[in-house]
Amino acid sequence: MNVLVTGGAGFIGLNFVHYLLEHTSYQITVIDSLTYASHPQEIQALTSNPRLRFVKGSISNKSDLEATMDRKYEAIVHFAAESHVDNSIQNADDFVQTNIVGTYQLLQQLKTGVAKRMIHISTDEVYGTLTPVQQPFTELSPLSPNNPYSATKASSDLLVRAYYETFKLPLMITRCSNNYGPFQNKEKFIPTIVLKALQDQQIPIYGDGQQIRDWLYVQDHCKAISLILESGTPGEVYNIGGGNEKKNIDVVKRILEIMGKSDKLIEFVEDRKGHDRRYAIDSSKLQSELGWKQSSTFDQSLLNTVQWHINNFGASI
Ligand code: NAD
């Protein structure tokens, strides 16, 4: 069985490639343009496994994409994206190119019948923000993105939905909450805290630090995607949440505690534009229909993640 993974050299994609190599016998093709957020050495190293083929190319470039279409795929799992909100506020060009145009190019390829199904990996950010008392987002919540990144993801979700309705392509969408775990880029929240704390530098926290995120361990996310790959229904959206709603400030304090560092490193800085206050996601559909449940706890997985980042940064600082 052949599987194409777009963005397989990035944080979640790379964890998913490891997951497939470990838990399945699939032949895997990865296409990734190797942006700053990728792990080129890690993906190259994995090509020593004959089950993994790596193609360096952009999904928004038709001929790059066609280079991977020399075989029929049981499934495509589409992770490739520009994913950092702060960058999208500075300049959203690459976000429009990859997240919207790239997804469009992929959908065009699917029209040729190259794959039996595709999972489009999206985000809870497409739903916008919640007040402290609102119920978590369900798959039926309206799309209400508040920043350029989430707007491009919502746009790609709508393209996927339209290609399902118009061309009856076998497409599914997943919307996950904030992931954490190995291989996350150092620009993101948890790695940033670990890196700054290791160097005894001030840790910048946006606004009052009371923003709430729902943390999902990347291994649990991979397991959910794998279940959807096997038994998901085309045309459906599946929310994947960690059920771990935490205030940003509390996550920072817990990491400092794990690392034996002082809270005095925390520095409140001007809030980010369009900063969503709270995300929380209802995964009951995935649990009841496909039997997904998490196998990790936030405390243990956070500990493992902090340790992973310390080891990873150790060599570079
Ligand atoms: P990431 O930024 O770590 O990795 C993205 C990967 O895509 C990189 O390897 C990059 O080189 C590749 N890429 C970028 N543009 C490309 C292009 N034009 N062609 C081919 N490859 C390209 O992102 P991530 O955190 O692993 O996120 C993966 C997916 O999950 C994204 O679609 C993101 O929107 C979604 N998501 C992530 C989170 C999270 O917490 N990380 C939460 C919700 C949803």
Short mmCIF file of N, CA and C and ligand atoms in Angstrom, two decimals, residues 7 9-13 31-35 37-38 57-60 79-83 98 121-123 149 153 176-179 184 188, ligand 1:
data_model
loop_
_atom_site.label_atom_id
_atom_site.label_comp_id
_atom_site.label_asym_id
_atom_site.label_seq_id
_atom_site.Cartn_x
_atom_site.Cartn_y
_atom_site.Cartn_z
N GLY A 7 4.56 17.50 3.31
CA GLY A 7 5.07 18.16 4.53
C GLY A 7 5.60 17.15 5.55
N ALA A 9 8.51 16.40 6.31
CA ALA A 9 9.76 16.74 7.00
C ALA A 9 9.51 17.80 8.09
N GLY A 10 8.24 18.15 8.29
CA GLY A 10 7.91 19.13 9.34
C GLY A 10 7.59 18.44 10.65
N PHE A 11 7.16 19.22 11.61
CA PHE A 11 6.93 18.71 12.97
C PHE A 11 5.96 17.51 13.00
N ILE A 12 4.71 17.73 12.64
CA ILE A 12 3.72 16.65 12.77
C ILE A 12 3.94 15.60 11.67
N GLY A 13 4.25 16.08 10.45
CA GLY A 13 4.46 15.15 9.33
C GLY A 13 5.57 14.15 9.63
N ILE A 31 6.67 14.31 0.07
CA ILE A 31 7.05 15.51 -0.69
C ILE A 31 7.12 16.67 0.29
N ASP A 32 8.25 17.38 0.25
CA ASP A 32 8.44 18.52 1.16
C ASP A 32 9.42 19.47 0.48
N SER A 33 9.14 20.77 0.57
CA SER A 33 10.02 21.75 -0.08
C SER A 33 11.18 22.16 0.84
N LEU A 34 11.20 21.59 2.03
CA LEU A 34 12.28 21.84 3.01
C LEU A 34 12.42 23.33 3.34
N THR A 35 11.37 23.92 3.85
CA THR A 35 11.46 25.30 4.34
C THR A 35 12.25 25.30 5.66
N ALA A 37 11.24 25.44 8.47
CA ALA A 37 10.55 24.71 9.55
C ALA A 37 10.77 23.20 9.47
N SER A 38 11.51 22.75 8.45
CA SER A 38 11.62 21.31 8.21
C SER A 38 12.87 20.72 8.87
N GLY A 57 10.29 19.04 -3.17
CA GLY A 57 9.49 19.81 -4.13
C GLY A 57 8.37 20.53 -3.42
N SER A 58 7.78 21.48 -4.14
CA SER A 58 6.70 22.28 -3.56
C SER A 58 5.34 21.79 -4.06
N ILE A 59 4.39 21.71 -3.16
CA ILE A 59 3.04 21.28 -3.57
C ILE A 59 2.34 22.35 -4.41
N SER A 60 2.83 23.59 -4.34
CA SER A 60 2.18 24.61 -5.17
C SER A 60 2.77 24.66 -6.58
N PHE A 79 -0.10 17.41 5.13
CA PHE A 79 0.33 18.26 6.25
C PHE A 79 0.96 19.57 5.76
N ALA A 80 1.52 19.58 4.53
CA ALA A 80 2.37 20.70 4.10
C ALA A 80 1.65 22.04 4.26
N ALA A 81 2.29 22.94 4.95
CA ALA A 81 1.69 24.26 5.17
C ALA A 81 2.74 25.22 5.72
N GLU A 82 2.46 26.50 5.56
CA GLU A 82 3.12 27.50 6.39
C GLU A 82 2.27 27.55 7.65
N SER A 83 2.91 27.46 8.83
CA SER A 83 2.10 27.20 10.03
C SER A 83 2.28 28.20 11.17
N THR A 98 1.22 28.32 -0.34
CA THR A 98 1.26 26.90 0.07
C THR A 98 -0.11 26.42 0.55
N ILE A 121 -5.10 17.96 6.64
CA ILE A 121 -4.86 18.28 8.05
C ILE A 121 -5.08 19.78 8.27
N SER A 122 -6.12 20.10 8.99
CA SER A 122 -6.40 21.51 9.26
C SER A 122 -6.26 21.80 10.76
N THR A 123 -6.87 22.86 11.21
CA THR A 123 -6.59 23.34 12.56
C THR A 123 -7.86 23.85 13.24
N TYR A 149 -2.96 33.33 8.89
CA TYR A 149 -2.70 31.89 8.85
C TYR A 149 -4.01 31.11 8.86
N LYS A 153 -5.91 28.58 6.09
CA LYS A 153 -6.30 27.20 6.38
C LYS A 153 -7.82 27.03 6.14
N CYS A 176 -7.26 19.83 14.32
CA CYS A 176 -6.67 19.47 15.61
C CYS A 176 -6.34 20.71 16.43
N SER A 177 -6.15 20.49 17.72
CA SER A 177 -5.75 21.57 18.61
C SER A 177 -4.22 21.67 18.63
N ASN A 178 -3.68 22.49 19.54
CA ASN A 178 -2.23 22.73 19.60
C ASN A 178 -1.47 21.44 19.90
N ASN A 179 -0.56 21.07 19.00
CA ASN A 179 0.26 19.88 19.21
C ASN A 179 1.53 20.23 19.98
N GLN A 184 9.25 19.81 17.09
CA GLN A 184 8.55 21.08 16.84
C GLN A 184 9.58 22.19 16.66
N LYS A 188 7.99 27.97 17.96
CA LYS A 188 6.69 27.73 18.56
C LYS A 188 6.76 27.84 20.09
P1 NAD B 1 5.56 22.75 10.27
O1 NAD B 1 5.63 24.20 9.92
O2 NAD B 1 6.38 22.23 11.38
O3 NAD B 1 5.91 21.87 8.99
C1 NAD B 1 5.39 22.14 7.73
C2 NAD B 1 6.17 21.34 6.70
O4 NAD B 1 5.61 21.63 5.41
C3 NAD B 1 7.66 21.69 6.64
O5 NAD B 1 8.45 20.53 6.56
C4 NAD B 1 7.78 22.50 5.35
O6 NAD B 1 9.05 22.38 4.74
C5 NAD B 1 6.68 21.89 4.51
N1 NAD B 1 6.22 22.80 3.46
C6 NAD B 1 5.92 24.13 3.61
N2 NAD B 1 5.56 24.62 2.40
C7 NAD B 1 5.61 23.59 1.52
C8 NAD B 1 5.34 23.47 0.13
N3 NAD B 1 4.94 24.51 -0.61
N4 NAD B 1 5.50 22.27 -0.47
C9 NAD B 1 5.92 21.19 0.25
N5 NAD B 1 6.20 21.25 1.56
C10 NAD B 1 6.03 22.43 2.19
O7 NAD B 1 4.00 22.46 10.52
P2 NAD B 1 3.33 21.43 11.53
O8 NAD B 1 3.25 22.05 12.87
O9 NAD B 1 3.96 20.11 11.36
O10 NAD B 1 1.86 21.41 10.95
C11 NAD B 1 1.45 20.42 10.00
C12 NAD B 1 -0.01 20.68 9.63
O11 NAD B 1 -0.81 20.62 10.81
C13 NAD B 1 -0.25 22.07 9.03
O12 NAD B 1 -1.15 21.94 7.99
C14 NAD B 1 -0.83 22.88 10.17
O13 NAD B 1 -1.71 23.85 9.69
C15 NAD B 1 -1.57 21.80 10.94
N6 NAD B 1 -1.71 22.07 12.39
C16 NAD B 1 -0.63 22.17 13.21
C17 NAD B 1 -0.81 22.38 14.57
C18 NAD B 1 0.36 22.45 15.52
O14 NAD B 1 0.12 22.60 16.72
N7 NAD B 1 1.59 22.31 15.07
C19 NAD B 1 -2.09 22.55 15.09
C20 NAD B 1 -3.17 22.48 14.22
C21 NAD B 1 -2.98 22.21 12.88
#
